PDB file of C-alpha atoms and ligand atoms in Angstrom:
ATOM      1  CA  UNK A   1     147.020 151.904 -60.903  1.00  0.00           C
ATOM      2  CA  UNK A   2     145.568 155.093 -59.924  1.00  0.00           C
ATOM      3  CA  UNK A   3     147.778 157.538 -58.154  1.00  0.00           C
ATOM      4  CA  UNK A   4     147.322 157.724 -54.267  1.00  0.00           C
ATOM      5  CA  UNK A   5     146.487 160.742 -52.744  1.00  0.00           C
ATOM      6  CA  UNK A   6     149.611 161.946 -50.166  1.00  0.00           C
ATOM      7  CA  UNK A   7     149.932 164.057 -47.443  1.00  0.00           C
ATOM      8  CA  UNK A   8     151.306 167.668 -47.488  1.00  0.00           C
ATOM      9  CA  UNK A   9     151.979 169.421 -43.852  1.00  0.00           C
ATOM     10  CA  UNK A  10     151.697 172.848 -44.028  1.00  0.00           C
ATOM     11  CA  UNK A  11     153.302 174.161 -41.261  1.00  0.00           C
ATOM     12  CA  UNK A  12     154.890 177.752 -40.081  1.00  0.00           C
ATOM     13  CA  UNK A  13     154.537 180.207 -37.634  1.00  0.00           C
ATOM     14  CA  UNK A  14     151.029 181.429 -36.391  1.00  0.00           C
ATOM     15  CA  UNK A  15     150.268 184.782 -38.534  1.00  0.00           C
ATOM     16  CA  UNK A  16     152.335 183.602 -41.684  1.00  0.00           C
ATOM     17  CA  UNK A  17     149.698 183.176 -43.900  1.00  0.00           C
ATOM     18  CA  UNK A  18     149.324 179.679 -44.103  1.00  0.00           C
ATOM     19  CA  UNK A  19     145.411 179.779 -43.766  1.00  0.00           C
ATOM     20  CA  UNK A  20     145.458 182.679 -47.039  1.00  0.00           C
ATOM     21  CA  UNK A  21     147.363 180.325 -49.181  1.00  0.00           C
ATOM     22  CA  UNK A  22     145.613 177.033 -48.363  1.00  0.00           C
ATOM     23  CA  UNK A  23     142.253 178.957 -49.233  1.00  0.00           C
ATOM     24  CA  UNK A  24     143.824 179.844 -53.153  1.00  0.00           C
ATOM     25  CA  UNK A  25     144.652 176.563 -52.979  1.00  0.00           C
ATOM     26  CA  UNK A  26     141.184 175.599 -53.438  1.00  0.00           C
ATOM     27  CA  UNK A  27     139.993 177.559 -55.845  1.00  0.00           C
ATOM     28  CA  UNK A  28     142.421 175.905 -57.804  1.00  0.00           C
ATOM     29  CA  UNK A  29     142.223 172.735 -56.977  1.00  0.00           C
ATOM     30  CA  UNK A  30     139.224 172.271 -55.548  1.00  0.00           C
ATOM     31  CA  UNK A  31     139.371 168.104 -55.204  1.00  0.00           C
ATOM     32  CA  UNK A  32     142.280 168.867 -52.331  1.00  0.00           C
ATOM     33  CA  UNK A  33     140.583 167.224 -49.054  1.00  0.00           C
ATOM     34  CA  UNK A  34     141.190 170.249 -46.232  1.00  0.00           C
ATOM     35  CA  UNK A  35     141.516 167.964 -42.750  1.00  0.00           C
ATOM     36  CA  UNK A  36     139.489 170.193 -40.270  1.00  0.00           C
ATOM     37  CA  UNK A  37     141.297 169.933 -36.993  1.00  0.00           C
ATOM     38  CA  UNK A  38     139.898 169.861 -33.671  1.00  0.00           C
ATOM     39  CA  UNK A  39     140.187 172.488 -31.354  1.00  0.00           C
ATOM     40  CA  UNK A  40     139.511 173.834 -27.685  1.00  0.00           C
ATOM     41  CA  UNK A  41     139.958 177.107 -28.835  1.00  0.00           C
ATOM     42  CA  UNK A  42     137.097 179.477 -29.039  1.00  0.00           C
ATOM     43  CA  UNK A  43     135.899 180.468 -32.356  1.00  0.00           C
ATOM     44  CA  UNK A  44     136.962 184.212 -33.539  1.00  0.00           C
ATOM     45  CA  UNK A  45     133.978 185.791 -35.395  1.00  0.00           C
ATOM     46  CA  UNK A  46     132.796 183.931 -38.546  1.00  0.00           C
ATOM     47  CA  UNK A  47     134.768 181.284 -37.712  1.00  0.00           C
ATOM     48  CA  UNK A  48     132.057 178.131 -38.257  1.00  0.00           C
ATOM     49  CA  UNK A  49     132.143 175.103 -36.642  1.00  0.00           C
ATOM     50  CA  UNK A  50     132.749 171.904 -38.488  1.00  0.00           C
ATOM     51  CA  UNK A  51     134.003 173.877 -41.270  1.00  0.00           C
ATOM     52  CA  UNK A  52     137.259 175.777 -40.284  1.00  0.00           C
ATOM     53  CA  UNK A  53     137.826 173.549 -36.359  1.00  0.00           C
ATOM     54  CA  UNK A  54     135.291 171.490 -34.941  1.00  0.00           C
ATOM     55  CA  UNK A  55     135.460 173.365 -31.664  1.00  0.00           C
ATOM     56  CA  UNK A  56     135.106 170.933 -28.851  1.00  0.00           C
ATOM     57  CA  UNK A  57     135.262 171.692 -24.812  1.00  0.00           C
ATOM     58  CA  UNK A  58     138.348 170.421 -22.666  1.00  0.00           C
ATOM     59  CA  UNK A  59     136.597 167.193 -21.896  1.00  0.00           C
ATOM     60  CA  UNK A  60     135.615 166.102 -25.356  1.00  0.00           C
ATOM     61  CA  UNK A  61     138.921 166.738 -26.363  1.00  0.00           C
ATOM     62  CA  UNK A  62     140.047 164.374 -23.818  1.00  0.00           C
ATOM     63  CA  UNK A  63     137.298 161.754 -25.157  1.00  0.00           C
ATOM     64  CA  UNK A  64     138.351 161.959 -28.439  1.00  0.00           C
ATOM     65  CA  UNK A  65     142.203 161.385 -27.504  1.00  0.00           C
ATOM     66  CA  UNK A  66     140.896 158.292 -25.360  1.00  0.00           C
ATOM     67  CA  UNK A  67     139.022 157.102 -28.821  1.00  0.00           C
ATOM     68  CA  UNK A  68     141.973 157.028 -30.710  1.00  0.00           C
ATOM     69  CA  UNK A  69     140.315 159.282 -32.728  1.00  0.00           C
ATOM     70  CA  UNK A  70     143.624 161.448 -33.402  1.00  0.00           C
ATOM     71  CA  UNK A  71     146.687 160.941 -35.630  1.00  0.00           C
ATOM     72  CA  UNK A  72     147.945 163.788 -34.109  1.00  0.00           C
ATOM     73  CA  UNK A  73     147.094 166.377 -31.120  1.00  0.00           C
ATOM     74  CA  UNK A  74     149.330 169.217 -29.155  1.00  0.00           C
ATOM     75  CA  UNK A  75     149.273 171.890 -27.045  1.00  0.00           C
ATOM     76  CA  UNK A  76     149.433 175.513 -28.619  1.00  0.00           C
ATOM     77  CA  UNK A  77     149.658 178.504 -26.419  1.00  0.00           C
ATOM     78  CA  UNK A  78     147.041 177.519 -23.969  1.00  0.00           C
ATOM     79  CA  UNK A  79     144.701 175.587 -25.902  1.00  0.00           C
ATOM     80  CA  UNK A  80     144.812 171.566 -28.000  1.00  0.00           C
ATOM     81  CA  UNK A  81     144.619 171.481 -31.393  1.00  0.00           C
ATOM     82  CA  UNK A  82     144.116 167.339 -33.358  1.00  0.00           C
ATOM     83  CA  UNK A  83     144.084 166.374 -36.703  1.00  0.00           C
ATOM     84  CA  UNK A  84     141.412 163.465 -36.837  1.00  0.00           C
ATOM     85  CA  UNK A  85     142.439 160.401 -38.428  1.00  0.00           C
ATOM     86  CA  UNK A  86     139.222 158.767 -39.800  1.00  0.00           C
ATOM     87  CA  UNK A  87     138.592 161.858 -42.813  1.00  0.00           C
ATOM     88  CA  UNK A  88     142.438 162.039 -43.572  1.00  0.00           C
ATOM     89  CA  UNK A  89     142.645 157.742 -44.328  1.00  0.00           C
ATOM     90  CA  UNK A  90     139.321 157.885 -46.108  1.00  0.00           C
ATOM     91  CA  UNK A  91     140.410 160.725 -48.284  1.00  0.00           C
ATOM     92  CA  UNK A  92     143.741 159.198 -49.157  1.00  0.00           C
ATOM     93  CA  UNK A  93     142.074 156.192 -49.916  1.00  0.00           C
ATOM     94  CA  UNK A  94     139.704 157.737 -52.207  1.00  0.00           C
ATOM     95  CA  UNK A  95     142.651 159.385 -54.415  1.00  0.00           C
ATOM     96  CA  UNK A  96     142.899 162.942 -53.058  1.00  0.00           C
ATOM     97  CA  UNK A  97     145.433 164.692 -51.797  1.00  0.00           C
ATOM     98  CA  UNK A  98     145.271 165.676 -47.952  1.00  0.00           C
ATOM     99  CA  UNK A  99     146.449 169.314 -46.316  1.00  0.00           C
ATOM    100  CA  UNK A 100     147.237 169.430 -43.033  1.00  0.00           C
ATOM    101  CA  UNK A 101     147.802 172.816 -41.401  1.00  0.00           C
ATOM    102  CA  UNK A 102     149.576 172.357 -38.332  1.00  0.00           C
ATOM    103  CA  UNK A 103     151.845 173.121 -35.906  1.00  0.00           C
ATOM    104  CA  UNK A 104     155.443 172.002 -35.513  1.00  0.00           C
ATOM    105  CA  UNK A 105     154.593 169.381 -33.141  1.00  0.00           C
ATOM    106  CA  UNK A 106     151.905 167.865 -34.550  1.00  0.00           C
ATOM    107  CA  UNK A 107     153.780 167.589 -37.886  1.00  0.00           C
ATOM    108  CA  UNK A 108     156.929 165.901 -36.304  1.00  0.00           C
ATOM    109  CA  UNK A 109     154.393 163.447 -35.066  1.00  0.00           C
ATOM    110  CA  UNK A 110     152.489 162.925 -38.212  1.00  0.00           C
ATOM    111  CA  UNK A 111     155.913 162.211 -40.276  1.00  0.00           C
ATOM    112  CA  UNK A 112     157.302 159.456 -37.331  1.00  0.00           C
ATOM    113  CA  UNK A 113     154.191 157.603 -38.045  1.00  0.00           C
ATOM    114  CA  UNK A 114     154.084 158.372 -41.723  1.00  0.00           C
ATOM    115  CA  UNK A 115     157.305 159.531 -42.962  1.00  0.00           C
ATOM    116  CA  UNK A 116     155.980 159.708 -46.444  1.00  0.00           C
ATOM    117  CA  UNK A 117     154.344 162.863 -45.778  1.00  0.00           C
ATOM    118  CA  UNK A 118     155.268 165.826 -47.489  1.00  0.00           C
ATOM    119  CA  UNK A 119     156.223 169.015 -45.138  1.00  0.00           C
ATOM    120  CA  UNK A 120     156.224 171.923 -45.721  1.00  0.00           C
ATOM    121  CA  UNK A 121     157.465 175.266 -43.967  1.00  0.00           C
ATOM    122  CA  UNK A 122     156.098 178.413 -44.891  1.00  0.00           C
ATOM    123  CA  UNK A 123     158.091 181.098 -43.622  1.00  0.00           C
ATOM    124  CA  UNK A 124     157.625 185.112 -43.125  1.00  0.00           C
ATOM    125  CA  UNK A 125     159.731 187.401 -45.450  1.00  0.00           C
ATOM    126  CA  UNK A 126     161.195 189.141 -41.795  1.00  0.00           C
ATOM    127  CA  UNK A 127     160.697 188.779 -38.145  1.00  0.00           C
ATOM    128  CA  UNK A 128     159.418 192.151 -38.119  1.00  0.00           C
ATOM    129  CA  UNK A 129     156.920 191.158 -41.329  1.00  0.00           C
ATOM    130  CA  UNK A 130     155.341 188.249 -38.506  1.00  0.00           C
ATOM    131  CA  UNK A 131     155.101 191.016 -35.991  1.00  0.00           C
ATOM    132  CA  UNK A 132     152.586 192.845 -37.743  1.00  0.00           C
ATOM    133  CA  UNK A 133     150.744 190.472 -39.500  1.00  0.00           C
ATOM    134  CA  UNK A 134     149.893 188.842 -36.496  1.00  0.00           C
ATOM    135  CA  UNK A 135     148.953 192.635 -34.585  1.00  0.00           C
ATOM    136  CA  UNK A 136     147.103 193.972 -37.809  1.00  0.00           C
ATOM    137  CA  UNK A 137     144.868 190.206 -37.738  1.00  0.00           C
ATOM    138  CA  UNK A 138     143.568 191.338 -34.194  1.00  0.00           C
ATOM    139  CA  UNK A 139     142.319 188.282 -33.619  1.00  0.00           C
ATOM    140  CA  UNK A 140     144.521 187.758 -30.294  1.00  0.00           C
ATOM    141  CA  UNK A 141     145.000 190.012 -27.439  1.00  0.00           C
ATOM    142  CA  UNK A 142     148.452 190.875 -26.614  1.00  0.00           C
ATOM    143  CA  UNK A 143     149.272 188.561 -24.584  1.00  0.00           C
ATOM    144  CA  UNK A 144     148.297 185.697 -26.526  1.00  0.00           C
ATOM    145  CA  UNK A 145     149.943 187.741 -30.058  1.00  0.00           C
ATOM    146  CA  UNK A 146     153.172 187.110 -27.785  1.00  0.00           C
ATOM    147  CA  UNK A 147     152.952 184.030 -26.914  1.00  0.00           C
ATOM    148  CA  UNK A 148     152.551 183.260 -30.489  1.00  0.00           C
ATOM    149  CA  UNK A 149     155.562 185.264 -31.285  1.00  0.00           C
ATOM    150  CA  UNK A 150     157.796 183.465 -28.658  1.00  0.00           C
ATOM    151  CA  UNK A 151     156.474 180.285 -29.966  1.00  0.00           C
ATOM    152  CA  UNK A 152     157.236 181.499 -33.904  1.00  0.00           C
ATOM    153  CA  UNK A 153     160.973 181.720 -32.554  1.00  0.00           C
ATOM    154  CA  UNK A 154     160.691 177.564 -31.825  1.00  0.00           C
ATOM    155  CA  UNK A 155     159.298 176.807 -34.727  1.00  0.00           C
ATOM    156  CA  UNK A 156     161.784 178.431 -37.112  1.00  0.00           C
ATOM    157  CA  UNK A 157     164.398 176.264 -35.438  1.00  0.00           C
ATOM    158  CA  UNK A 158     162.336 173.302 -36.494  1.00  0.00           C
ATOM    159  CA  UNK A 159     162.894 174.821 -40.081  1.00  0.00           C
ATOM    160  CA  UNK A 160     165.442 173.574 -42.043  1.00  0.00           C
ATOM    161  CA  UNK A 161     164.633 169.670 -41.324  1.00  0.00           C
ATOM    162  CA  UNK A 162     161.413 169.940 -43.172  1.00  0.00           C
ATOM    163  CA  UNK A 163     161.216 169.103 -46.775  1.00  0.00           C
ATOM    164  CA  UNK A 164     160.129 172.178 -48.578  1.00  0.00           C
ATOM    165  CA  UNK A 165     160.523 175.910 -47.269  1.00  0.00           C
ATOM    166  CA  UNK A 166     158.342 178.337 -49.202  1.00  0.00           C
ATOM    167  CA  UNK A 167     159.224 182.347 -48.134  1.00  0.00           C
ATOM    168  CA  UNK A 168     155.560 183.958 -48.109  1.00  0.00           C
ATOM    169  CA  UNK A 169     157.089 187.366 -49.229  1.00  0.00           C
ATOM    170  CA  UNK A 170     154.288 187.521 -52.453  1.00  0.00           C
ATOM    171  CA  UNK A 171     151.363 185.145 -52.112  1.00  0.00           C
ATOM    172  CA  UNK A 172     150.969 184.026 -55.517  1.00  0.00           C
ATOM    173  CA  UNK A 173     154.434 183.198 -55.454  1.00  0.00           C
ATOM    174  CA  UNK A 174     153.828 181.026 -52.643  1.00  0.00           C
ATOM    175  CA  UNK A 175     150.672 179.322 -53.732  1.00  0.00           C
ATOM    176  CA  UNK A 176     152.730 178.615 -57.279  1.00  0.00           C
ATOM    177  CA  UNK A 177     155.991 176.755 -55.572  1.00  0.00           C
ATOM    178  CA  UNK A 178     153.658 174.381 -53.364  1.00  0.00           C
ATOM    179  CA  UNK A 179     151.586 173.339 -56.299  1.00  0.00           C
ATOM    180  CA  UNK A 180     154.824 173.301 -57.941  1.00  0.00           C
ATOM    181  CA  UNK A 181     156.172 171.029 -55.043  1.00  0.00           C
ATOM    182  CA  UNK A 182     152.611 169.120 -55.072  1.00  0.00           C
ATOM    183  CA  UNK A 183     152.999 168.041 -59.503  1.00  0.00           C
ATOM    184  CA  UNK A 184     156.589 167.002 -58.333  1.00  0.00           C
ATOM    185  CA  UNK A 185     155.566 164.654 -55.085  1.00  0.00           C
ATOM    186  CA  UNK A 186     153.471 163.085 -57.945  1.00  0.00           C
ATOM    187  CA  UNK A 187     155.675 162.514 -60.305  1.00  0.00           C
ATOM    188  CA  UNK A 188     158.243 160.650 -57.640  1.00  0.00           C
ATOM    189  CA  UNK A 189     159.684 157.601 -59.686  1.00  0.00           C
ATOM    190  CA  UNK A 190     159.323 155.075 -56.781  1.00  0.00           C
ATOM    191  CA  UNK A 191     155.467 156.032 -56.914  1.00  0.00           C
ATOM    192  CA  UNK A 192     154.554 156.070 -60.611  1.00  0.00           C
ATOM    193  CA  UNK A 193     156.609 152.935 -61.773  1.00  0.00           C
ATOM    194  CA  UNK A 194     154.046 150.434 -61.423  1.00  0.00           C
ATOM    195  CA  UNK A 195     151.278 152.191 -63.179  1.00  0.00           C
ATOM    196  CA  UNK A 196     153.494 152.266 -66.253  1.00  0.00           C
ATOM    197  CA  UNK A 197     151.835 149.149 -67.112  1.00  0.00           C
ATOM    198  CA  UNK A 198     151.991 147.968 -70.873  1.00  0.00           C
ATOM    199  CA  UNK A 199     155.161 150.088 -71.402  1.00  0.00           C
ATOM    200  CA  UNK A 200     156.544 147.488 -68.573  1.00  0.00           C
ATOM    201  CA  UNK A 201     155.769 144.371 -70.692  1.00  0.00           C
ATOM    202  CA  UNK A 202     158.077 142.116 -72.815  1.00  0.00           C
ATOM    203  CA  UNK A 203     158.332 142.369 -76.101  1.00  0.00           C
ATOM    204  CA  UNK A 204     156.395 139.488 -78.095  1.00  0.00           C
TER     205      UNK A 204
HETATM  206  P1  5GP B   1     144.958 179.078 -34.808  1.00  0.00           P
HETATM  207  O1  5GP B   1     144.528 179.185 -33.374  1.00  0.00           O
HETATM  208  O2  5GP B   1     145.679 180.325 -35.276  1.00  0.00           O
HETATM  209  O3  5GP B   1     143.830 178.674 -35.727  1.00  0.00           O
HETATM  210  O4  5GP B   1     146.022 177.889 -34.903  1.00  0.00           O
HETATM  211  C1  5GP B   1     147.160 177.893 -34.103  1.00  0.00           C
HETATM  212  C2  5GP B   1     148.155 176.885 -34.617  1.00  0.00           C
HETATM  213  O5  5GP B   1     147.631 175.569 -34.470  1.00  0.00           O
HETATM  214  C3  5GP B   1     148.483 177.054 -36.100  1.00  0.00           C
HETATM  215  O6  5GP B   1     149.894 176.967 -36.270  1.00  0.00           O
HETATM  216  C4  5GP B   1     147.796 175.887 -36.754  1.00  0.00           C
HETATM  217  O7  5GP B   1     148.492 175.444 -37.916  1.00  0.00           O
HETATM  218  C5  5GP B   1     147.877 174.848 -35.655  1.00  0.00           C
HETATM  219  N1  5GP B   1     146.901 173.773 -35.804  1.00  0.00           N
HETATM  220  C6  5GP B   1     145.665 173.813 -36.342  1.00  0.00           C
HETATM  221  N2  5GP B   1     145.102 172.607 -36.326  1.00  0.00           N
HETATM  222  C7  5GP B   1     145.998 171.763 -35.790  1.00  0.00           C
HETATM  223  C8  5GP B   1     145.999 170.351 -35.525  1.00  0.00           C
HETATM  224  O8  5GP B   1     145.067 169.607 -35.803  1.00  0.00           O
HETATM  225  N3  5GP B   1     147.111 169.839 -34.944  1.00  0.00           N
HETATM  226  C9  5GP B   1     148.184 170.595 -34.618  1.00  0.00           C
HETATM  227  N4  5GP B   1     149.217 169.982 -34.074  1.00  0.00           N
HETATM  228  N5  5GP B   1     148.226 171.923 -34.863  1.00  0.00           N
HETATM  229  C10 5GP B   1     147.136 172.495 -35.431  1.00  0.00           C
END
């Protein structure tokens, strides 16, 4: 049998880099499946729809919750973010591996329905590292950049339950130990017994 695609969460405090590393991620392996999220956010310049959110107003947000069309949602400083369910089970099912980048929420949520999902924490070198990452992106105004920042302090709570925690001090480093964690997920004995096949057979 065929190895199944999985689920990694990649999850971590707005401004961390997660978007950076998920992008080398690609170039590498390019057969990853990247779940595009929906979002009530606006789009910051050359942001595309469809491609990096599908950017939706308040009420279609709402329309898609009342679909079911979610495996996830939450609230983030102001605005929903979902991860929609229908590209994420058809990806899975077709072999690939699925990335989620999302918040701390929306992860806990994702791994009570499917606690065989892989998470992930990536995590700033320093507080003061997160700080200006997230000024010098100048995507945010101030007021939002804080909002992030008090909601960074939550998350890092959240950190030491997840299964991985990858320090994004050098970013090759980091994109090496979550392939690194990726080949190991794979190799999981519980997954890869059956497709032993013919070694599994009696002797004749
Ligand atoms: P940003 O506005 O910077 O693109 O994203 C803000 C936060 O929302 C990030 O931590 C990002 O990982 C998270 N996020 C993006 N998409 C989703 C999603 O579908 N669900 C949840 N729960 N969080 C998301």
């Amino acid at each position: 049998m065929a190895n199944k695609g999985k689920t990694f969460i990649i999850a971590g405090p707005s401004g961390v880099g997660k978007g950076t590393i998920i992008d080398r991620l690609f170039k590498v392996q390019p057969d990853l499946y990247f779940s595009v999220s929906a979002t009530t956010r606006a789009p910051r310049p050359g942001e595309q729809d469809g491609v990096h959110y599908h950017f939706l107003t308040r009420e279609q947000f709402a329309s898609w919750i009342e679909e079911g069309a979610f495996l996830e949602y939450a609230e983030f400083v102001g605005n929903f973010y979902g991860t929609p369910k229908r590209y994420v089970d058809e990806a899975m099912a077709a072999g690939r591996d699925v990335i989620l980048d999302i918040e701390v929420q929306g992860a806990e949520l994702v791994h009570r329905q499917r606690p065989e999902t892989v998470r992930i924490f990536v995590a700033p070198p320093s507080w003061e590292e997160l700080e200006r990452r997230l000024l010098h992106r100048g995507t945010e105004d101030p007021e939002k950049v804080r909002g992030r920042l008090i909601r960074s302090r939550e998350e890092f709570l959240l950190a030491r339950y997840y299964d991985y925690l990858v320090i994004n001090n050098d970013l090759d480093r980091a994109v090496e130990e979550i392939r690194a964690i990726m080949m190991a997920e794979h190799c999981r004995a519980g997954d890869r017994y059956d497709s032993l096949g013919s070694v599994l057979r009696e002797p004749v």
